[in-house]
Amino acid sequence: MTIFEKILNKEIPTELVYEDEKVIAFNDISPQAEIHLLFIHKEKSENINDLMDKNPEQVKDLYHAIQKHTRAIGLDKTGFRVVTNLGPHGGQTVFYTHFHVLGGEQLGFFGRA
Ligand code: AMP
């Protein structure tokens, strides 16, 4: 079981910053920006390609949650970045699909280190 399933099952107590019927969001434990949130769907998939195979509607659920929450906290006004990593070259470490939302400060370029 991945750490995000444990968070969903409340085996690891984590403060949720957002929850609706289908999606939860919480703060990244190792923030890479002033604001660094992780959005996950309550139905499991391993990565974005697996999610698209299983139920592409989940992308809409996740972006709906991101839209709602970023508007609620005013992050849409200053801007933010959404990232999802897949596999070793993408830097994925938790094999439960998640969307990083980064903002709260000017972000740098990304890509090659
Ligand atoms: P990725 O490397 O794209 O798979 O992202 C996994 C993210 O999960 C990393 O940014 C980690 O800092 C974050 N993370 C790992 N464990 C936890 C946890 N218990 N609570 C919150 N974030 C976590």
mmCIF file of C-alpha atoms and ligand atoms in Angstrom:
data_model
loop_
_atom_site.group_PDB
_atom_site.id
_atom_site.type_symbol
_atom_site.label_atom_id
_atom_site.label_comp_id
_atom_site.label_asym_id
_atom_site.label_seq_id
_atom_site.Cartn_x
_atom_site.Cartn_y
_atom_site.Cartn_z
ATOM 1 C CA MET A 1 0.000 0.000 0.000
ATOM 2 C CA THR A 2 1.280 3.496 -0.811
ATOM 3 C CA ILE A 3 1.614 6.294 1.720
ATOM 4 C CA PHE A 4 -1.250 8.183 0.047
ATOM 5 C CA GLU A 5 -3.641 5.252 0.584
ATOM 6 C CA LYS A 6 -2.641 5.348 4.251
ATOM 7 C CA ILE A 7 -3.454 9.076 4.316
ATOM 8 C CA LEU A 8 -6.824 8.375 2.635
ATOM 9 C CA ASN A 9 -7.566 5.576 5.127
ATOM 10 C CA LYS A 10 -6.532 7.884 7.980
ATOM 11 C CA GLU A 11 -3.823 5.418 9.049
ATOM 12 C CA ILE A 12 -1.443 8.374 8.833
ATOM 13 C CA PRO A 13 -3.059 11.438 10.419
ATOM 14 C CA THR A 14 -2.789 14.265 7.912
ATOM 15 C CA GLU A 15 -4.579 17.576 7.888
ATOM 16 C CA LEU A 16 -6.618 17.856 4.715
ATOM 17 C CA VAL A 17 -6.692 21.303 3.155
ATOM 18 C CA TYR A 18 -9.459 20.273 0.769
ATOM 19 C CA GLU A 19 -11.982 17.457 0.476
ATOM 20 C CA ASP A 20 -14.981 16.748 -1.711
ATOM 21 C CA GLU A 21 -16.811 13.570 -2.710
ATOM 22 C CA LYS A 22 -13.998 12.421 -5.006
ATOM 23 C CA VAL A 23 -10.773 14.258 -4.198
ATOM 24 C CA ILE A 24 -8.616 15.195 -1.214
ATOM 25 C CA ALA A 25 -5.678 17.585 -0.944
ATOM 26 C CA PHE A 26 -3.018 18.010 1.706
ATOM 27 C CA ASN A 27 0.294 19.815 2.188
ATOM 28 C CA ASP A 28 3.409 18.157 0.767
ATOM 29 C CA ILE A 29 5.640 16.992 3.618
ATOM 30 C CA SER A 30 8.700 18.375 1.842
ATOM 31 C CA PRO A 31 7.488 21.607 0.241
ATOM 32 C CA GLN A 32 9.290 22.814 -2.893
ATOM 33 C CA ALA A 33 7.522 26.192 -2.847
ATOM 34 C CA GLU A 34 5.815 28.463 -0.332
ATOM 35 C CA ILE A 35 2.600 26.614 -1.153
ATOM 36 C CA HIS A 36 2.950 22.981 -2.185
ATOM 37 C CA LEU A 37 -0.226 20.918 -2.205
ATOM 38 C CA LEU A 38 -0.935 17.392 -3.384
ATOM 39 C CA PHE A 39 -4.304 16.515 -4.915
ATOM 40 C CA ILE A 40 -5.309 12.854 -5.156
ATOM 41 C CA HIS A 41 -8.445 11.067 -6.305
ATOM 42 C CA LYS A 42 -10.175 8.769 -3.842
ATOM 43 C CA GLU A 43 -10.139 6.022 -6.517
ATOM 44 C CA LYS A 44 -6.651 4.619 -6.900
ATOM 45 C CA SER A 45 -4.478 4.645 -9.992
ATOM 46 C CA GLU A 46 -0.701 4.425 -10.167
ATOM 47 C CA ASN A 47 0.115 7.307 -12.471
ATOM 48 C CA ILE A 48 -1.567 9.623 -14.968
ATOM 49 C CA ASN A 49 -1.439 7.076 -17.822
ATOM 50 C CA ASP A 50 -2.953 4.377 -15.617
ATOM 51 C CA LEU A 51 -5.620 6.871 -14.527
ATOM 52 C CA MET A 52 -6.455 7.621 -18.189
ATOM 53 C CA ASP A 53 -6.827 3.868 -18.852
ATOM 54 C CA LYS A 54 -9.062 3.356 -15.826
ATOM 55 C CA ASN A 55 -11.257 6.464 -15.702
ATOM 56 C CA PRO A 56 -10.286 9.709 -17.484
ATOM 57 C CA GLU A 57 -13.197 11.475 -15.749
ATOM 58 C CA GLN A 58 -10.894 11.624 -12.736
ATOM 59 C CA VAL A 59 -8.818 14.304 -14.468
ATOM 60 C CA LYS A 60 -11.914 16.503 -14.468
ATOM 61 C CA ASP A 61 -12.558 15.711 -10.798
ATOM 62 C CA LEU A 62 -8.977 16.617 -9.903
ATOM 63 C CA TYR A 63 -8.916 19.858 -11.917
ATOM 64 C CA HIS A 64 -12.313 20.802 -10.548
ATOM 65 C CA ALA A 65 -10.888 20.456 -7.024
ATOM 66 C CA ILE A 66 -7.763 22.410 -7.976
ATOM 67 C CA GLN A 67 -9.851 25.186 -9.520
ATOM 68 C CA LYS A 68 -12.153 25.374 -6.507
ATOM 69 C CA HIS A 69 -9.387 25.346 -3.908
ATOM 70 C CA THR A 70 -6.984 27.728 -5.666
ATOM 71 C CA ARG A 71 -9.849 30.183 -6.048
ATOM 72 C CA ALA A 72 -10.844 29.723 -2.407
ATOM 73 C CA ILE A 73 -7.337 30.597 -1.190
ATOM 74 C CA GLY A 74 -6.729 33.270 -3.854
ATOM 75 C CA LEU A 75 -3.829 31.392 -5.402
ATOM 76 C CA ASP A 76 -5.361 31.852 -8.849
ATOM 77 C CA LYS A 77 -4.666 35.565 -8.559
ATOM 78 C CA THR A 78 -0.885 35.206 -8.259
ATOM 79 C CA GLY A 79 -0.615 31.992 -10.270
ATOM 80 C CA PHE A 80 0.509 28.445 -9.708
ATOM 81 C CA ARG A 81 1.903 25.356 -11.417
ATOM 82 C CA VAL A 82 0.361 21.879 -11.650
ATOM 83 C CA VAL A 83 2.773 18.965 -12.067
ATOM 84 C CA THR A 84 2.342 15.219 -12.200
ATOM 85 C CA ASN A 85 5.391 12.966 -12.360
ATOM 86 C CA LEU A 86 5.489 9.542 -14.022
ATOM 87 C CA GLY A 87 8.206 6.935 -13.605
ATOM 88 C CA PRO A 88 11.920 7.228 -12.822
ATOM 89 C CA HIS A 89 12.839 10.001 -15.272
ATOM 90 C CA GLY A 90 9.806 11.966 -14.181
ATOM 91 C CA GLY A 91 10.905 11.648 -10.567
ATOM 92 C CA GLN A 92 7.830 9.782 -9.346
ATOM 93 C CA THR A 93 8.366 8.370 -5.862
ATOM 94 C CA VAL A 94 4.797 7.616 -4.742
ATOM 95 C CA PHE A 95 2.921 5.302 -7.083
ATOM 96 C CA TYR A 96 -0.524 6.727 -6.510
ATOM 97 C CA THR A 97 -1.488 9.425 -9.043
ATOM 98 C CA HIS A 98 -1.119 12.897 -7.573
ATOM 99 C CA PHE A 99 -1.073 16.441 -8.876
ATOM 100 C CA HIS A 100 1.395 18.801 -7.246
ATOM 101 C CA VAL A 101 0.150 22.405 -6.998
ATOM 102 C CA LEU A 102 3.020 24.816 -6.443
ATOM 103 C CA GLY A 103 2.821 28.547 -5.853
ATOM 104 C CA GLY A 104 2.865 31.297 -3.269
ATOM 105 C CA GLU A 105 6.094 32.709 -4.711
ATOM 106 C CA GLN A 106 7.797 33.182 -8.096
ATOM 107 C CA LEU A 107 8.717 29.728 -9.370
ATOM 108 C CA GLY A 108 11.883 29.022 -11.335
ATOM 109 C CA PHE A 109 12.242 27.181 -14.615
ATOM 110 C CA PHE A 110 11.911 23.442 -14.524
ATOM 111 C CA GLY A 111 13.258 20.533 -16.493
ATOM 112 C CA ARG A 112 16.930 19.567 -16.431
ATOM 113 C CA ALA A 113 18.614 20.164 -13.082
HETATM 114 P P1 AMP B 1 6.446 12.391 -6.548
HETATM 115 O O1 AMP B 1 7.927 12.447 -6.305
HETATM 116 O O2 AMP B 1 5.957 13.171 -7.714
HETATM 117 O O3 AMP B 1 5.966 10.946 -6.559
HETATM 118 O O4 AMP B 1 5.784 13.113 -5.308
HETATM 119 C C1 AMP B 1 5.600 12.508 -4.072
HETATM 120 C C2 AMP B 1 5.476 13.617 -3.073
HETATM 121 O O5 AMP B 1 4.901 13.102 -1.892
HETATM 122 C C3 AMP B 1 6.810 14.241 -2.673
HETATM 123 O O6 AMP B 1 6.796 15.630 -3.007
HETATM 124 C C4 AMP B 1 6.884 13.997 -1.153
HETATM 125 O O7 AMP B 1 7.468 15.075 -0.459
HETATM 126 C C5 AMP B 1 5.423 13.807 -0.803
HETATM 127 N N1 AMP B 1 5.157 13.016 0.406
HETATM 128 C C6 AMP B 1 5.693 11.821 0.744
HETATM 129 N N2 AMP B 1 5.172 11.390 1.910
HETATM 130 C C7 AMP B 1 4.270 12.317 2.301
HETATM 131 C C8 AMP B 1 3.395 12.465 3.432
HETATM 132 N N3 AMP B 1 3.347 11.556 4.405
HETATM 133 N N4 AMP B 1 2.625 13.568 3.517
HETATM 134 C C9 AMP B 1 2.682 14.517 2.552
HETATM 135 N N5 AMP B 1 3.471 14.439 1.470
HETATM 136 C C10 AMP B 1 4.253 13.363 1.339
#
